[in-house]
Amino acid sequence: LLCSPFYEKNCTDKLDRITRLNNHLYEYAHDNKNLIFIDSNSVMSESGVLIKNYTNDGIHLNSNGYKVLAKKIQESISK
């Protein structure tokens, strides 16, 4: 299971680098059929920045964020 990283609220200058990393993780998981890539950014961020409802400090998930991530993981492994 591979999960995409988030951008810290004050580090949007790294957006391109993390987007490339997410693309590499997706490709790696796709090439290795026993891996699942979870694109957590697609459901928990806006413009690459973690949505405030899912974090207390702008980078680490809070209980709301973990609930969304758990649901996304469950959906992915149930396929």
N, CA, C and O atoms as a GROMACS GRO file, in nm:
protein
  316
    1LEU      N    1   0.085  -0.117   0.000
    1LEU     CA    2   0.000   0.000   0.000
    1LEU      C    3   0.089   0.123   0.000
    1LEU      O    4   0.171   0.140   0.090
    2LEU      N    5   0.074   0.208  -0.100
    2LEU     CA    6   0.148   0.333  -0.110
    2LEU      C    7   0.050   0.448  -0.101
    2LEU      O    8  -0.052   0.447  -0.170
    3CYS      N    9   0.079   0.546  -0.017
    3CYS     CA   10  -0.006   0.664  -0.002
    3CYS      C   11   0.068   0.787  -0.048
    3CYS      O   12   0.188   0.802  -0.022
    4SER      N   13  -0.003   0.875  -0.116
    4SER     CA   14   0.059   1.000  -0.160
    4SER      C   15   0.083   1.093  -0.042
    4SER      O   16   0.002   1.098   0.051
    5PRO      N   17   0.193   1.168  -0.046
    5PRO     CA   18   0.218   1.266   0.061
    5PRO      C   19   0.138   1.393   0.039
    5PRO      O   20   0.087   1.418  -0.070
    6PHE      N   21   0.128   1.474   0.144
    6PHE     CA   22   0.061   1.603   0.137
    6PHE      C   23   0.165   1.714   0.135
    6PHE      O   24   0.282   1.692   0.166
    7TYR      N   25   0.119   1.831   0.098
    7TYR     CA   26   0.203   1.949   0.104
    7TYR      C   27   0.174   2.022   0.233
    7TYR      O   28   0.058   2.033   0.274
    8GLU      N   29   0.276   2.071   0.296
    8GLU     CA   30   0.256   2.154   0.414
    8GLU      C   31   0.202   2.288   0.368
    8GLU      O   32   0.239   2.336   0.261
    9LYS      N   33   0.117   2.348   0.448
    9LYS     CA   34   0.050   2.472   0.409
    9LYS      C   35   0.147   2.582   0.366
    9LYS      O   36   0.112   2.664   0.281
   10ASN      N   37   0.265   2.585   0.421
   10ASN     CA   38   0.361   2.690   0.386
   10ASN      C   39   0.466   2.643   0.287
   10ASN      O   40   0.567   2.712   0.267
   11CYS      N   41   0.446   2.529   0.224
   11CYS     CA   42   0.546   2.474   0.133
   11CYS      C   43   0.490   2.449  -0.006
   11CYS      O   44   0.528   2.352  -0.072
   12THR      N   45   0.401   2.536  -0.051
   12THR     CA   46   0.342   2.515  -0.183
   12THR      C   47   0.444   2.528  -0.295
   12THR      O   48   0.416   2.490  -0.408
   13ASP      N   49   0.563   2.582  -0.265
   13ASP     CA   50   0.669   2.588  -0.365
   13ASP      C   51   0.717   2.448  -0.403
   13ASP      O   52   0.783   2.432  -0.505
   14LYS      N   53   0.685   2.348  -0.323
   14LYS     CA   54   0.725   2.210  -0.350
   14LYS      C   55   0.616   2.132  -0.424
   14LYS      O   56   0.629   2.012  -0.444
   15LEU      N   57   0.510   2.200  -0.464
   15LEU     CA   58   0.396   2.138  -0.529
   15LEU      C   59   0.437   2.052  -0.649
   15LEU      O   60   0.394   1.937  -0.660
   16ASP      N   61   0.519   2.105  -0.737
   16ASP     CA   62   0.561   2.032  -0.856
   16ASP      C   63   0.640   1.907  -0.819
   16ASP      O   64   0.620   1.800  -0.877
   17ARG      N   65   0.729   1.920  -0.722
   17ARG     CA   66   0.812   1.805  -0.680
   17ARG      C   67   0.726   1.693  -0.621
   17ARG      O   68   0.747   1.576  -0.653
   18ILE      N   69   0.630   1.728  -0.538
   18ILE     CA   70   0.545   1.625  -0.476
   18ILE      C   71   0.448   1.567  -0.579
   18ILE      O   72   0.414   1.449  -0.572
   19THR      N   73   0.404   1.648  -0.674
   19THR     CA   74   0.319   1.596  -0.782
   19THR      C   75   0.396   1.492  -0.863
   19THR      O   76   0.341   1.388  -0.897
   20ARG      N   77   0.522   1.521  -0.893
   20ARG     CA   78   0.605   1.422  -0.965
   20ARG      C   79   0.625   1.296  -0.881
   20ARG      O   80   0.621   1.185  -0.935
   21LEU      N   81   0.645   1.312  -0.750
   21LEU     CA   82   0.659   1.196  -0.662
   21LEU      C   83   0.533   1.112  -0.664
   21LEU      O   84   0.540   0.989  -0.674
   22ASN      N   85   0.418   1.176  -0.655
   22ASN     CA   86   0.291   1.102  -0.660
   22ASN      C   87   0.277   1.025  -0.791
   22ASN      O   88   0.232   0.911  -0.792
   23ASN      N   89   0.316   1.088  -0.902
   23ASN     CA   90   0.310   1.020  -1.032
   23ASN      C   91   0.401   0.899  -1.035
   23ASN      O   92   0.364   0.794  -1.088
   24HIS      N   93   0.521   0.912  -0.979
   24HIS     CA   94   0.614   0.798  -0.973
   24HIS      C   95   0.558   0.686  -0.885
   24HIS      O   96   0.569   0.569  -0.920
   25LEU      N   97   0.500   0.722  -0.772
   25LEU     CA   98   0.440   0.620  -0.684
   25LEU      C   99   0.327   0.548  -0.755
   25LEU      O  100   0.314   0.426  -0.745
   26TYR      N  101   0.244   0.622  -0.826
   26TYR     CA  102   0.134   0.561  -0.901
   26TYR      C  103   0.189   0.463  -1.005
   26TYR      O  104   0.143   0.350  -1.014
   27GLU      N  105   0.288   0.507  -1.082
   27GLU     CA  106   0.347   0.421  -1.185
   27GLU      C  107   0.411   0.297  -1.124
   27GLU      O  108   0.397   0.186  -1.176
   28TYR      N  109   0.481   0.315  -1.014
   28TYR     CA  110   0.546   0.202  -0.946
   28TYR      C  111   0.442   0.100  -0.900
   28TYR      O  112   0.459  -0.020  -0.920
   29ALA      N  113   0.335   0.148  -0.839
   29ALA     CA  114   0.229   0.057  -0.794
   29ALA      C  115   0.162  -0.011  -0.913
   29ALA      O  116   0.129  -0.129  -0.907
   30HIS      N  117   0.142   0.063  -1.020
   30HIS     CA  118   0.079   0.007  -1.140
   30HIS      C  119   0.166  -0.103  -1.202
   30HIS      O  120   0.115  -0.204  -1.250
   31ASP      N  121   0.297  -0.082  -1.201
   31ASP     CA  122   0.391  -0.179  -1.258
   31ASP      C  123   0.410  -0.302  -1.169
   31ASP      O  124   0.450  -0.408  -1.216
   32ASN      N  125   0.381  -0.288  -1.041
   32ASN     CA  126   0.394  -0.397  -0.944
   32ASN      C  127   0.254  -0.434  -0.895
   32ASN      O  128   0.204  -0.375  -0.800
   33LYS      N  129   0.195  -0.528  -0.959
   33LYS     CA  130   0.053  -0.559  -0.940
   33LYS      C  131   0.014  -0.593  -0.796
   33LYS      O  132  -0.104  -0.593  -0.763
   34ASN      N  133   0.110  -0.622  -0.711
   34ASN     CA  134   0.077  -0.655  -0.573
   34ASN      C  135   0.074  -0.529  -0.484
   34ASN      O  136   0.058  -0.540  -0.362
   35LEU      N  137   0.088  -0.410  -0.546
   35LEU     CA  138   0.082  -0.284  -0.471
   35LEU      C  139  -0.043  -0.205  -0.506
   35LEU      O  140  -0.093  -0.214  -0.618
   36ILE      N  141  -0.091  -0.128  -0.412
   36ILE     CA  142  -0.205  -0.040  -0.433
   36ILE      C  143  -0.159   0.101  -0.402
   36ILE      O  144  -0.099   0.125  -0.297
   37PHE      N  145  -0.187   0.195  -0.492
   37PHE     CA  146  -0.155   0.335  -0.468
   37PHE      C  147  -0.281   0.407  -0.423
   37PHE      O  148  -0.385   0.399  -0.489
   38ILE      N  149  -0.273   0.477  -0.312
   38ILE     CA  150  -0.384   0.555  -0.260
   38ILE      C  151  -0.352   0.702  -0.284
   38ILE      O  152  -0.258   0.756  -0.225
   39ASP      N  153  -0.428   0.766  -0.369
   39ASP     CA  154  -0.409   0.908  -0.396
   39ASP      C  155  -0.490   0.988  -0.296
   39ASP      O  156  -0.601   1.035  -0.325
   40SER      N  157  -0.435   1.004  -0.178
   40SER     CA  158  -0.504   1.076  -0.071
   40SER      C  159  -0.518   1.224  -0.102
   40SER      O  160  -0.610   1.290  -0.053
   41ASN      N  161  -0.429   1.277  -0.183
   41ASN     CA  162  -0.439   1.418  -0.221
   41ASN      C  163  -0.568   1.448  -0.295
   41ASN      O  164  -0.624   1.557  -0.279
   42SER      N  165  -0.616   1.355  -0.374
   42SER     CA  166  -0.735   1.382  -0.454
   42SER      C  167  -0.860   1.403  -0.371
   42SER      O  168  -0.955   1.466  -0.417
   43VAL      N  169  -0.862   1.351  -0.249
   43VAL     CA  170  -0.982   1.364  -0.165
   43VAL      C  171  -0.961   1.450  -0.041
   43VAL      O  172  -1.058   1.489   0.024
   44MET      N  173  -0.835   1.480  -0.007
   44MET     CA  174  -0.812   1.552   0.118
   44MET      C  175  -0.734   1.682   0.102
   44MET      O  176  -0.687   1.738   0.200
   45SER      N  177  -0.719   1.729  -0.022
   45SER     CA  178  -0.646   1.854  -0.041
   45SER      C  179  -0.715   1.942  -0.145
   45SER      O  180  -0.792   1.895  -0.228
   46GLU      N  181  -0.684   2.069  -0.136
   46GLU     CA  182  -0.725   2.167  -0.236
   46GLU      C  183  -0.598   2.231  -0.289
   46GLU      O  184  -0.521   2.289  -0.212
   47SER      N  185  -0.577   2.222  -0.418
   47SER     CA  186  -0.454   2.274  -0.480
   47SER      C  187  -0.330   2.216  -0.415
   47SER      O  188  -0.227   2.283  -0.406
   48GLY      N  189  -0.340   2.092  -0.369
   48GLY     CA  190  -0.226   2.024  -0.310
   48GLY      C  191  -0.205   2.049  -0.162
   48GLY      O  192  -0.118   1.987  -0.102
   49VAL      N  193  -0.282   2.140  -0.103
   49VAL     CA  194  -0.266   2.172   0.038
   49VAL      C  195  -0.376   2.102   0.117
   49VAL      O  196  -0.493   2.108   0.081
   50LEU      N  197  -0.338   2.035   0.223
   50LEU     CA  198  -0.429   1.960   0.308
   50LEU      C  199  -0.544   2.049   0.357
   50LEU      O  200  -0.520   2.157   0.411
   51ILE      N  201  -0.666   2.004   0.339
   51ILE     CA  202  -0.784   2.079   0.382
   51ILE      C  203  -0.783   2.092   0.534
   51ILE      O  204  -0.756   1.996   0.605
   52LYS      N  205  -0.813   2.212   0.583
   52LYS     CA  206  -0.804   2.243   0.726
   52LYS      C  207  -0.885   2.148   0.814
   52LYS      O  208  -0.844   2.120   0.926
   53ASN      N  209  -0.997   2.098   0.764
   53ASN     CA  210  -1.082   2.008   0.842
   53ASN      C  211  -1.012   1.875   0.873
   53ASN      O  212  -1.054   1.803   0.964
   54TYR      N  213  -0.908   1.843   0.798
   54TYR     CA  214  -0.840   1.714   0.812
   54TYR      C  215  -0.707   1.723   0.887
   54TYR      O  216  -0.634   1.624   0.895
   55THR      N  217  -0.674   1.841   0.942
   55THR     CA  218  -0.545   1.861   1.007
   55THR      C  219  -0.556   1.964   1.118
   55THR      O  220  -0.644   2.050   1.116
   56ASN      N  221  -0.467   1.954   1.214
   56ASN     CA  222  -0.458   2.056   1.319
   56ASN      C  223  -0.339   2.148   1.298
   56ASN      O  224  -0.336   2.260   1.348
   57ASP      N  225  -0.239   2.099   1.222
   57ASP     CA  226  -0.116   2.176   1.206
   57ASP      C  227  -0.078   2.201   1.060
   57ASP      O  228   0.028   2.259   1.033
   58GLY      N  229  -0.161   2.157   0.968
   58GLY     CA  230  -0.133   2.182   0.826
   58GLY      C  231  -0.057   2.072   0.755
   58GLY      O  232  -0.040   2.078   0.634
   59ILE      N  233  -0.010   1.970   0.829
   59ILE     CA  234   0.064   1.862   0.764
   59ILE      C  235   0.025   1.723   0.816
   59ILE      O  236   0.021   1.628   0.738
   60HIS      N  237  -0.004   1.711   0.944
   60HIS     CA  238  -0.040   1.580   1.002
   60HIS      C  239  -0.191   1.566   1.006
   60HIS      O  240  -0.263   1.661   1.036
   61LEU      N  241  -0.238   1.446   0.977
   61LEU     CA  242  -0.382   1.421   0.979
   61LEU      C  243  -0.435   1.423   1.122
   61LEU      O  244  -0.367   1.382   1.216
   62ASN      N  245  -0.558   1.473   1.136
   62ASN     CA  246  -0.629   1.461   1.264
   62ASN      C  247  -0.730   1.347   1.250
   62ASN      O  248  -0.726   1.274   1.151
   63SER      N  249  -0.819   1.330   1.346
   63SER     CA  250  -0.912   1.216   1.342
   63SER      C  251  -1.003   1.223   1.219
   63SER      O  252  -1.036   1.119   1.162
   64ASN      N  253  -1.042   1.342   1.177
   64ASN     CA  254  -1.124   1.355   1.055
   64ASN      C  255  -1.045   1.308   0.933
   64ASN      O  256  -1.098   1.236   0.848
   65GLY      N  257  -0.920   1.348   0.925
   65GLY     CA  258  -0.836   1.307   0.813
   65GLY      C  259  -0.814   1.157   0.809
   65GLY      O  260  -0.818   1.096   0.702
   66TYR      N  261  -0.790   1.098   0.926
   66TYR     CA  262  -0.770   0.952   0.931
   66TYR      C  263  -0.897   0.876   0.894
   66TYR      O  264  -0.889   0.768   0.836
   67LYS      N  265  -1.013   0.930   0.925
   67LYS     CA  266  -1.139   0.865   0.886
   67LYS      C  267  -1.152   0.863   0.734
   67LYS      O  268  -1.190   0.761   0.676
   68VAL      N  269  -1.120   0.975   0.669
   68VAL     CA  270  -1.127   0.982   0.523
   68VAL      C  271  -1.024   0.887   0.461
   68VAL      O  272  -1.054   0.815   0.366
   69LEU      N  273  -0.902   0.888   0.515
   69LEU     CA  274  -0.797   0.800   0.463
   69LEU      C  275  -0.835   0.653   0.481
   69LEU      O  276  -0.815   0.573   0.391
   70ALA      N  277  -0.890   0.619   0.596
   70ALA     CA  278  -0.931   0.480   0.621
   70ALA      C  279  -1.038   0.436   0.522
   70ALA      O  280  -1.035   0.324   0.472
   71LYS      N  281  -1.133   0.526   0.493
   71LYS     CA  282  -1.238   0.494   0.396
   71LYS      C  283  -1.178   0.473   0.258
   71LYS      O  284  -1.216   0.380   0.187
   72LYS      N  285  -1.084   0.559   0.219
   72LYS     CA  286  -1.019   0.547   0.088
   72LYS      C  287  -0.939   0.417   0.079
   72LYS      O  288  -0.940   0.351  -0.025
   73ILE      N  289  -0.870   0.380   0.187
   73ILE     CA  290  -0.795   0.255   0.189
   73ILE      C  291  -0.890   0.135   0.178
   73ILE      O  292  -0.866   0.043   0.100
   74GLN      N  293  -0.997   0.139   0.256
   74GLN     CA  294  -1.094   0.030   0.253
   74GLN      C  295  -1.153   0.012   0.113
   74GLN      O  296  -1.164  -0.100   0.064
   75GLU      N  297  -1.189   0.122   0.050
   75GLU     CA  298  -1.241   0.116  -0.087
   75GLU      C  299  -1.140   0.055  -0.182
   75GLU      O  300  -1.176  -0.025  -0.269
   76SER      N  301  -1.014   0.092  -0.166
   76SER     CA  302  -0.910   0.044  -0.258
   76SER      C  303  -0.879  -0.104  -0.240
   76SER      O  304  -0.856  -0.174  -0.339
   77ILE      N  305  -0.879  -0.153  -0.116
   77ILE     CA  306  -0.846  -0.294  -0.097
   77ILE      C  307  -0.967  -0.386  -0.118
   77ILE      O  308  -0.953  -0.508  -0.126
   78SER      N  309  -1.085  -0.326  -0.126
   78SER     CA  310  -1.205  -0.406  -0.148
   78SER      C  311  -1.227  -0.435  -0.297
   78SER      O  312  -1.310  -0.519  -0.332
   79LYS      N  313  -1.153  -0.368  -0.383
   79LYS     CA  314  -1.170  -0.387  -0.529
   79LYS      C  315  -1.118  -0.521  -0.573
   79LYS      O  316  -1.124  -0.554  -0.692
   0.00000   0.00000   0.00000
